[in-house]
PDB file of C-alpha atoms in Angstrom:
ATOM      1  CA  MET A   1      97.763 113.890 141.028  1.00 92.00           C
ATOM      2  CA  THR A   2      96.805 114.062 137.672  1.00 98.00           C
ATOM      3  CA  ILE A   3      97.486 111.946 135.088  1.00 98.00           C
ATOM      4  CA  TYR A   4      98.438 112.341 131.491  1.00 98.00           C
ATOM      5  CA  ALA A   5      97.942 109.784 129.302  1.00 98.00           C
ATOM      6  CA  ILE A   6      99.540 110.918 124.984  1.00 98.00           C
ATOM      7  CA  GLY A   7      98.587 108.314 121.846  1.00 98.00           C
ATOM      8  CA  ASP A   8     101.090 107.085 119.147  1.00 98.00           C
ATOM      9  CA  ILE A   9     103.618 110.159 117.967  1.00 98.00           C
ATOM     10  CA  HIS A  10     104.424 108.369 115.630  1.00 98.00           C
ATOM     11  CA  GLY A  11     107.356 110.379 115.018  1.00 98.00           C
ATOM     12  CA  GLN A  12     106.142 113.133 114.967  1.00 98.00           C
ATOM     13  CA  ILE A  13     107.760 115.035 116.155  1.00 98.00           C
ATOM     14  CA  GLY A  14     106.395 119.306 116.332  1.00 98.00           C
ATOM     15  CA  MET A  15     102.956 116.530 117.600  1.00 98.00           C
ATOM     16  CA  LEU A  16     104.617 116.555 120.769  1.00 98.00           C
ATOM     17  CA  ASP A  17     105.644 119.293 122.303  1.00 98.00           C
ATOM     18  CA  ALA A  18     102.516 120.357 120.772  1.00 98.00           C
ATOM     19  CA  ALA A  19     100.798 118.358 123.618  1.00 98.00           C
ATOM     20  CA  LEU A  20     103.937 118.854 125.634  1.00 98.00           C
ATOM     21  CA  ALA A  21     102.531 122.330 126.141  1.00 97.00           C
ATOM     22  CA  ARG A  22      99.210 121.646 126.373  1.00 98.00           C
ATOM     23  CA  ILE A  23      99.959 119.912 129.777  1.00 98.00           C
ATOM     24  CA  GLU A  24     102.140 122.746 130.927  1.00 96.00           C
ATOM     25  CA  ALA A  25      98.842 125.238 129.880  1.00 97.00           C
ATOM     26  CA  ASP A  26      96.865 122.774 132.235  1.00 97.00           C
ATOM     27  CA  GLY A  27      98.420 123.961 134.704  1.00 96.00           C
ATOM     28  CA  GLY A  28     100.262 119.618 134.801  1.00 96.00           C
ATOM     29  CA  ASP A  29     102.955 119.759 137.813  1.00 94.00           C
ATOM     30  CA  THR A  30     105.521 116.635 135.638  1.00 93.00           C
ATOM     31  CA  GLY A  31     108.973 118.353 136.336  1.00 89.00           C
ATOM     32  CA  PRO A  32     111.849 116.981 139.182  1.00 90.00           C
ATOM     33  CA  GLY A  33     109.442 116.905 142.567  1.00 88.00           C
ATOM     34  CA  GLY A  34     106.125 117.611 140.651  1.00 92.00           C
ATOM     35  CA  ALA A  35     103.159 115.708 141.471  1.00 94.00           C
ATOM     36  CA  ASP A  36     101.847 114.684 138.469  1.00 98.00           C
ATOM     37  CA  GLU A  37     102.586 111.911 135.455  1.00 98.00           C
ATOM     38  CA  VAL A  38     102.692 112.356 131.927  1.00 98.00           C
ATOM     39  CA  ILE A  39     102.133 108.248 130.458  1.00 98.00           C
ATOM     40  CA  PHE A  40     103.587 107.201 127.184  1.00 98.00           C
ATOM     41  CA  LEU A  41     101.548 104.879 124.909  1.00 98.00           C
ATOM     42  CA  GLY A  42     104.120 104.376 122.779  1.00 98.00           C
ATOM     43  CA  ASP A  43     104.425 103.687 118.965  1.00 98.00           C
ATOM     44  CA  LEU A  44     107.770 106.311 119.405  1.00 98.00           C
ATOM     45  CA  VAL A  45     108.702 105.868 116.034  1.00 98.00           C
ATOM     46  CA  ASP A  46     107.445 105.063 112.785  1.00 98.00           C
ATOM     47  CA  ARG A  47     106.160 106.455 110.056  1.00 97.00           C
ATOM     48  CA  GLY A  48     106.843 110.349 110.588  1.00 97.00           C
ATOM     49  CA  PRO A  49     110.368 112.032 109.666  1.00 97.00           C
ATOM     50  CA  ALA A  50     111.855 112.887 113.290  1.00 98.00           C
ATOM     51  CA  ALA A  51     111.643 109.394 114.354  1.00 98.00           C
ATOM     52  CA  ARG A  52     115.703 110.374 116.379  1.00 98.00           C
ATOM     53  CA  GLN A  53     114.129 113.426 117.559  1.00 98.00           C
ATOM     54  CA  VAL A  54     111.076 111.920 119.424  1.00 98.00           C
ATOM     55  CA  LEU A  55     113.602 109.679 121.558  1.00 98.00           C
ATOM     56  CA  GLU A  56     116.075 112.133 122.397  1.00 98.00           C
ATOM     57  CA  ARG A  57     113.210 114.444 123.424  1.00 98.00           C
ATOM     58  CA  LEU A  58     111.720 111.888 125.584  1.00 98.00           C
ATOM     59  CA  ILE A  59     115.688 109.802 127.057  1.00 98.00           C
ATOM     60  CA  ALA A  60     116.202 113.718 127.882  1.00 98.00           C
ATOM     61  CA  GLY A  61     113.039 114.842 129.611  1.00 97.00           C
ATOM     62  CA  ARG A  62     113.520 111.407 131.716  1.00 96.00           C
ATOM     63  CA  ALA A  63     117.592 112.270 132.463  1.00 96.00           C
ATOM     64  CA  GLU A  64     115.799 115.934 133.980  1.00 95.00           C
ATOM     65  CA  GLY A  65     113.803 113.664 136.482  1.00 96.00           C
ATOM     66  CA  ARG A  66     110.666 114.713 134.509  1.00 96.00           C
ATOM     67  CA  ARG A  67     107.571 112.693 135.536  1.00 96.00           C
ATOM     68  CA  TRP A  68     107.076 110.691 131.945  1.00 97.00           C
ATOM     69  CA  SER A  69     106.651 107.065 131.507  1.00 98.00           C
ATOM     70  CA  VAL A  70     106.566 105.056 128.810  1.00 98.00           C
ATOM     71  CA  ILE A  71     105.183 101.781 127.292  1.00 98.00           C
ATOM     72  CA  ARG A  72     106.662  99.928 123.848  1.00 98.00           C
ATOM     73  CA  GLY A  73     104.054  99.763 121.551  1.00 98.00           C
ATOM     74  CA  ASN A  74     104.459  97.653 118.456  1.00 98.00           C
ATOM     75  CA  HIS A  75     106.536  99.137 116.836  1.00 98.00           C
ATOM     76  CA  ASP A  76     108.782  99.961 118.998  1.00 98.00           C
ATOM     77  CA  THR A  77     109.110  96.323 119.251  1.00 98.00           C
ATOM     78  CA  MET A  78     109.788  96.256 115.171  1.00 98.00           C
ATOM     79  CA  PHE A  79     112.307  98.987 116.036  1.00 98.00           C
ATOM     80  CA  LEU A  80     113.728  96.414 118.302  1.00 98.00           C
ATOM     81  CA  ARG A  81     113.598  93.821 116.495  1.00 98.00           C
ATOM     82  CA  PHE A  82     114.838  94.675 113.065  1.00 98.00           C
ATOM     83  CA  LEU A  83     118.409  95.986 115.583  1.00 98.00           C
ATOM     84  CA  ARG A  84     118.998  93.589 116.469  1.00 96.00           C
ATOM     85  CA  ASN A  85     118.969  90.831 113.498  1.00 95.00           C
ATOM     86  CA  GLY A  86     117.179  92.414 110.696  1.00 96.00           C
ATOM     87  CA  GLU A  87     113.904  90.539 111.794  1.00 97.00           C
ATOM     88  CA  LEU A  88     111.255  92.249 109.704  1.00 96.00           C
ATOM     89  CA  ASN A  89     108.246  90.562 109.345  1.00 96.00           C
ATOM     90  CA  ASP A  90     105.496  90.151 112.316  1.00 96.00           C
ATOM     91  CA  PRO A  91     102.521  87.263 111.914  1.00 94.00           C
ATOM     92  CA  ALA A  92     100.011  89.535 113.020  1.00 96.00           C
ATOM     93  CA  ILE A  93     100.856  91.947 110.145  1.00 96.00           C
ATOM     94  CA  LYS A  94      97.090  90.607 108.071  1.00 92.00           C
ATOM     95  CA  SER A  95      99.166  91.798 104.856  1.00 94.00           C
ATOM     96  CA  GLY A  96     102.201  90.202 105.503  1.00 94.00           C
ATOM     97  CA  ASN A  97     104.127  93.558 104.420  1.00 96.00           C
ATOM     98  CA  GLY A  98     107.921  93.942 106.853  1.00 96.00           C
ATOM     99  CA  TRP A  99     108.450  97.254 109.067  1.00 97.00           C
ATOM    100  CA  THR A 100     110.090  98.640 105.616  1.00 95.00           C
ATOM    101  CA  HIS A 101     107.137  98.476 104.269  1.00 95.00           C
ATOM    102  CA  TYR A 102     105.179 102.827 103.068  1.00 93.00           C
ATOM    103  CA  THR A 103     102.301 100.970 105.300  1.00 95.00           C
ATOM    104  CA  LEU A 104     103.841 100.140 108.624  1.00 97.00           C
ATOM    105  CA  GLY A 105     106.625 103.214 108.064  1.00 97.00           C
ATOM    106  CA  GLY A 106     109.923 101.744 109.256  1.00 97.00           C
ATOM    107  CA  CYS A 107     112.619 103.503 106.784  1.00 96.00           C
ATOM    108  CA  ALA A 108     111.470 106.891 107.899  1.00 97.00           C
ATOM    109  CA  THR A 109     112.377 105.136 111.331  1.00 98.00           C
ATOM    110  CA  LEU A 110     115.313 104.474 109.727  1.00 98.00           C
ATOM    111  CA  GLU A 111     116.266 108.815 107.693  1.00 98.00           C
ATOM    112  CA  SER A 112     115.215 110.446 110.270  1.00 98.00           C
ATOM    113  CA  TYR A 113     119.560 107.947 111.977  1.00 98.00           C
ATOM    114  CA  GLY A 114     120.652 108.826 108.859  1.00 98.00           C
ATOM    115  CA  VAL A 115     120.342 105.492 106.975  1.00 97.00           C
ATOM    116  CA  ASP A 116     120.089 105.164 103.714  1.00 95.00           C
ATOM    117  CA  THR A 117     117.148 103.806 103.147  1.00 94.00           C
ATOM    118  CA  ALA A 118     116.890 103.252  98.812  1.00 88.00           C
ATOM    119  CA  MET A 119     115.181 100.218  97.886  1.00 79.00           C
ATOM    120  CA  GLU A 120     117.945  98.218  95.913  1.00 81.00           C
ATOM    121  CA  ARG A 121     119.834  98.501  99.190  1.00 86.00           C
ATOM    122  CA  PRO A 122     120.039  94.435 100.565  1.00 91.00           C
ATOM    123  CA  ILE A 123     118.332  94.260 104.270  1.00 93.00           C
ATOM    124  CA  GLU A 124     122.204  93.101 105.179  1.00 94.00           C
ATOM    125  CA  ASP A 125     123.033  96.790 104.752  1.00 94.00           C
ATOM    126  CA  LEU A 126     120.544  98.455 105.769  1.00 95.00           C
ATOM    127  CA  LEU A 127     121.407  96.359 108.868  1.00 97.00           C
ATOM    128  CA  ARG A 128     124.510  97.553 108.744  1.00 96.00           C
ATOM    129  CA  GLN A 129     124.248 100.970 109.008  1.00 97.00           C
ATOM    130  CA  ALA A 130     120.866 101.047 111.117  1.00 97.00           C
ATOM    131  CA  GLN A 131     123.456  99.463 114.235  1.00 97.00           C
ATOM    132  CA  ALA A 132     126.028 101.844 113.541  1.00 98.00           C
ATOM    133  CA  LEU A 133     124.300 105.028 112.672  1.00 98.00           C
ATOM    134  CA  VAL A 134     121.035 103.989 116.418  1.00 98.00           C
ATOM    135  CA  PRO A 135     122.907 105.390 119.835  1.00 98.00           C
ATOM    136  CA  ALA A 136     123.112 102.587 121.232  1.00 98.00           C
ATOM    137  CA  GLU A 137     121.756 104.886 124.921  1.00 98.00           C
ATOM    138  CA  HIS A 138     118.023 104.640 121.968  1.00 98.00           C
ATOM    139  CA  ARG A 139     118.103 100.724 122.075  1.00 98.00           C
ATOM    140  CA  ALA A 140     118.182 100.970 125.712  1.00 98.00           C
ATOM    141  CA  PHE A 141     115.340 103.653 126.096  1.00 98.00           C
ATOM    142  CA  LEU A 142     113.886 101.296 123.586  1.00 98.00           C
ATOM    143  CA  GLU A 143     114.717  98.079 126.141  1.00 98.00           C
ATOM    144  CA  GLY A 144     114.315  99.123 129.096  1.00 98.00           C
ATOM    145  CA  LEU A 145     110.536 100.184 128.359  1.00 98.00           C
ATOM    146  CA  PRO A 146     107.965  98.171 130.192  1.00 98.00           C
ATOM    147  CA  LEU A 147     104.744  96.749 127.861  1.00 98.00           C
ATOM    148  CA  TYR A 148     102.193  98.821 130.582  1.00 98.00           C
ATOM    149  CA  LEU A 149     101.635  99.690 134.141  1.00 98.00           C
ATOM    150  CA  ARG A 150      98.960 100.008 135.937  1.00 98.00           C
ATOM    151  CA  ARG A 151      97.718 102.896 138.442  1.00 98.00           C
ATOM    152  CA  PRO A 152      95.167 102.986 141.117  1.00 97.00           C
ATOM    153  CA  GLY A 153      91.084 101.826 138.965  1.00 98.00           C
ATOM    154  CA  LEU A 154      93.563 102.778 135.251  1.00 98.00           C
ATOM    155  CA  LEU A 155      95.428 100.283 133.531  1.00 98.00           C
ATOM    156  CA  PHE A 156      98.020 102.029 130.664  1.00 99.00           C
ATOM    157  CA  VAL A 157      98.527 100.040 127.710  1.00 99.00           C
ATOM    158  CA  HIS A 158      99.619 100.057 124.406  1.00 98.00           C
ATOM    159  CA  ALA A 159      96.871  97.664 122.575  1.00 98.00           C
ATOM    160  CA  GLY A 160      94.982  96.392 125.082  1.00 98.00           C
ATOM    161  CA  ILE A 161      94.702  92.655 127.146  1.00 98.00           C
ATOM    162  CA  ARG A 162      92.873  89.280 126.702  1.00 98.00           C
ATOM    163  CA  PRO A 163      89.666  89.031 128.486  1.00 97.00           C
ATOM    164  CA  GLY A 164      90.003  86.544 131.320  1.00 96.00           C
ATOM    165  CA  VAL A 165      93.459  86.497 131.233  1.00 97.00           C
ATOM    166  CA  ALA A 166      96.335  86.925 134.057  1.00 97.00           C
ATOM    167  CA  LEU A 167      97.661  90.287 133.821  1.00 97.00           C
ATOM    168  CA  GLU A 168     100.849  88.773 134.845  1.00 97.00           C
ATOM    169  CA  ASP A 169     100.468  85.947 131.919  1.00 98.00           C
ATOM    170  CA  GLN A 170      99.407  88.060 129.589  1.00 98.00           C
ATOM    171  CA  ALA A 171     102.242  87.343 125.865  1.00 98.00           C
ATOM    172  CA  GLU A 172     104.055  90.037 124.984  1.00 98.00           C
ATOM    173  CA  GLN A 173     102.200  89.813 121.066  1.00 98.00           C
ATOM    174  CA  ASP A 174      98.314  90.662 122.667  1.00 98.00           C
ATOM    175  CA  LEU A 175     100.277  93.999 124.744  1.00 98.00           C
ATOM    176  CA  ILE A 176     101.330  95.004 121.611  1.00 98.00           C
ATOM    177  CA  TRP A 177      98.789  93.951 118.782  1.00 98.00           C
ATOM    178  CA  ILE A 178      95.914  93.231 119.486  1.00 98.00           C
ATOM    179  CA  ARG A 179      92.381  94.786 118.384  1.00 98.00           C
ATOM    180  CA  ASP A 180      89.300  91.722 117.511  1.00 97.00           C
ATOM    181  CA  ASP A 181      89.175  89.540 121.230  1.00 97.00           C
ATOM    182  CA  PHE A 182      90.371  93.108 123.467  1.00 98.00           C
ATOM    183  CA  TYR A 183      86.943  95.462 120.884  1.00 98.00           C
ATOM    184  CA  ALA A 184      84.590  92.458 121.394  1.00 98.00           C
ATOM    185  CA  GLU A 185      84.614  92.260 125.683  1.00 97.00           C
ATOM    186  CA  GLU A 186      81.995  94.437 126.676  1.00 94.00           C
ATOM    187  CA  GLY A 187      81.656  93.637 129.887  1.00 94.00           C
ATOM    188  CA  PRO A 188      83.115  95.389 132.915  1.00 95.00           C
ATOM    189  CA  LEU A 189      88.323  95.159 132.646  1.00 97.00           C
ATOM    190  CA  PRO A 190      88.949  95.027 135.821  1.00 97.00           C
ATOM    191  CA  TRP A 191      90.563  98.599 135.277  1.00 98.00           C
ATOM    192  CA  LEU A 192      89.286 101.539 133.369  1.00 98.00           C
ATOM    193  CA  VAL A 193      92.286 100.527 130.278  1.00 98.00           C
ATOM    194  CA  VAL A 194      93.938 103.181 128.558  1.00 99.00           C
ATOM    195  CA  HIS A 195      95.292 102.647 125.010  1.00 98.00           C
ATOM    196  CA  GLY A 196      96.582 104.071 121.423  1.00 98.00           C
ATOM    197  CA  HIS A 197      97.407 101.377 118.255  1.00 98.00           C
ATOM    198  CA  THR A 198      93.681 101.540 116.859  1.00 98.00           C
ATOM    199  CA  ILE A 199      92.692 104.885 115.062  1.00 98.00           C
ATOM    200  CA  VAL A 200      89.714 106.252 116.117  1.00 98.00           C
ATOM    201  CA  SER A 201      88.016 109.994 114.824  1.00 97.00           C
ATOM    202  CA  SER A 202      88.395 111.476 118.074  1.00 98.00           C
ATOM    203  CA  PRO A 203      89.244 110.165 121.815  1.00 98.00           C
ATOM    204  CA  THR A 204      87.089 107.890 123.012  1.00 98.00           C
ATOM    205  CA  HIS A 205      85.576 105.751 125.901  1.00 98.00           C
ATOM    206  CA  PHE A 206      84.300 102.202 125.672  1.00 98.00           C
ATOM    207  CA  GLY A 207      83.074 102.181 128.748  1.00 97.00           C
ATOM    208  CA  ASN A 208      85.474  99.254 130.565  1.00 98.00           C
ATOM    209  CA  ARG A 209      88.313 101.191 127.579  1.00 98.00           C
ATOM    210  CA  ILE A 210      89.686 104.752 126.834  1.00 98.00           C
ATOM    211  CA  ASP A 211      91.303 105.353 122.835  1.00 98.00           C
ATOM    212  CA  ILE A 212      93.112 107.862 122.687  1.00 98.00           C
ATOM    213  CA  ASP A 213      94.689 107.560 118.943  1.00 98.00           C
ATOM    214  CA  THR A 214      93.670 109.528 116.823  1.00 98.00           C
ATOM    215  CA  GLY A 215      95.679 109.536 114.081  1.00 98.00           C
ATOM    216  CA  ALA A 216      99.743 111.131 114.495  1.00 98.00           C
ATOM    217  CA  GLY A 217     100.978 108.555 112.638  1.00 96.00           C
ATOM    218  CA  ALA A 218      97.224 107.977 109.577  1.00 96.00           C
ATOM    219  CA  ASN A 219      99.547 107.459 106.070  1.00 89.00           C
ATOM    220  CA  PRO A 220      99.407 109.337 104.025  1.00 89.00           C
ATOM    221  CA  THR A 221      97.569 112.111 106.246  1.00 94.00           C
ATOM    222  CA  PRO A 222      98.962 112.411 109.406  1.00 96.00           C
ATOM    223  CA  ARG A 223      96.286 114.230 112.469  1.00 97.00           C
ATOM    224  CA  TYR A 224      96.919 115.399 114.974  1.00 97.00           C
ATOM    225  CA  LEU A 225      98.101 113.917 118.721  1.00 98.00           C
ATOM    226  CA  SER A 226      95.993 113.845 122.193  1.00 98.00           C
ATOM    227  CA  VAL A 227      96.436 114.083 125.545  1.00 98.00           C
ATOM    228  CA  ALA A 228      93.970 113.294 128.292  1.00 98.00           C
ATOM    229  CA  ALA A 229      93.873 113.740 131.484  1.00 98.00           C
ATOM    230  CA  PHE A 230      93.053 111.524 134.637  1.00 98.00           C
ATOM    231  CA  GLU A 231      91.327 112.137 137.822  1.00 98.00           C
ATOM    232  CA  GLY A 232      90.796 109.075 139.854  1.00 97.00           C
ATOM    233  CA  THR A 233      88.780 106.783 135.883  1.00 98.00           C
ATOM    234  CA  ASP A 234      87.593 110.531 135.715  1.00 98.00           C
ATOM    235  CA  CYS A 235      89.490 111.645 131.533  1.00 98.00           C
ATOM    236  CA  PHE A 236      88.901 114.612 130.156  1.00 98.00           C
ATOM    237  CA  ILE A 237      90.588 115.866 126.949  1.00 98.00           C
ATOM    238  CA  VAL A 238      92.946 118.458 127.185  1.00 98.00           C
ATOM    239  CA  THR A 239      93.005 120.931 124.187  1.00 98.00           C
ATOM    240  CA  ASP A 240      94.139 123.886 123.631  1.00 96.00           C
ATOM    241  CA  GLU A 241      90.944 125.537 124.752  1.00 96.00           C
ATOM    242  CA  GLY A 242      91.043 123.249 128.277  1.00 96.00           C
ATOM    243  CA  ARG A 243      89.885 120.532 129.310  1.00 97.00           C
ATOM    244  CA  GLN A 244      86.545 118.407 127.262  1.00 98.00           C
ATOM    245  CA  PRO A 245      85.180 115.794 130.268  1.00 98.00           C
ATOM    246  CA  LEU A 246      85.521 112.640 128.171  1.00 98.00           C
ATOM    247  CA  LEU A 247      82.789 110.337 129.546  1.00 97.00           C
ATOM    248  CA  PRO A 248      81.308 106.484 128.850  1.00 95.00           C
ATOM    249  CA  PRO A 249      78.710 105.899 126.660  1.00 93.00           C
ATOM    250  CA  THR A 250      75.057 106.192 128.405  1.00 86.00           C
ATOM    251  CA  PRO A 251      73.402 103.295 128.966  1.00 76.00           C
ATOM    252  CA  SER A 252      69.520 102.658 126.808  1.00 60.00           C
ATOM    253  CA  ARG A 253      66.999 102.515 128.580  1.00 53.00           C
ATOM    254  CA  THR A 254      64.653  99.467 127.717  1.00 48.00           C
ATOM    255  CA  SER A 255      61.071  99.671 128.083  1.00 43.00           C
TER     256      SER A 255
END
């Protein structure tokens, strides 16, 4: 069994289709009854122009019986919170900007559903229109997404985990937002953690974690969407030219 992981999509339907094509070219058997699995690491929406189309593609693929598993990220959660009650702010956003600020990209998501996001419109108007235009199926899909998935030797999560805390006790905010405390942990973790959330110039193996967010949602200039393939805990990046091994850092030698 091969497990494929796809990083943060951020409303980039063209990049998503290209990533799925690379998996097919790699021989991935992820259709109905297939032996392989695709795990999407969250941040399906925001910043890019086609959030609605991305969700439609994922919902349709799962309805067809494809082995596609999807994790909820912080941007997906912000979208849901807005749809519930118009909430715009999250304490994890250090800038203090709300979800509809261009740096967060919520307006791009709303516009993909046909919402008029003119700046002078009250939030209450945006919310009423969004609640009318976003299909209930899309909200239910996002509401039902897990915050992490375990596979033998591997943990797939959007942002990371808080070291030293049992998985069942992890806070939702950490699973979708954590950075510094997770990244500072250099020792072994109970699993090899596969995540997105923080843009890296290329997929990077840190020894105890692998980051494959390569900036499909970079602002203002999107970069590209990465696909990783796992055979056990061995990782390969799936490129247009084929697989490239992604190796952990070489331990430094001391005299």
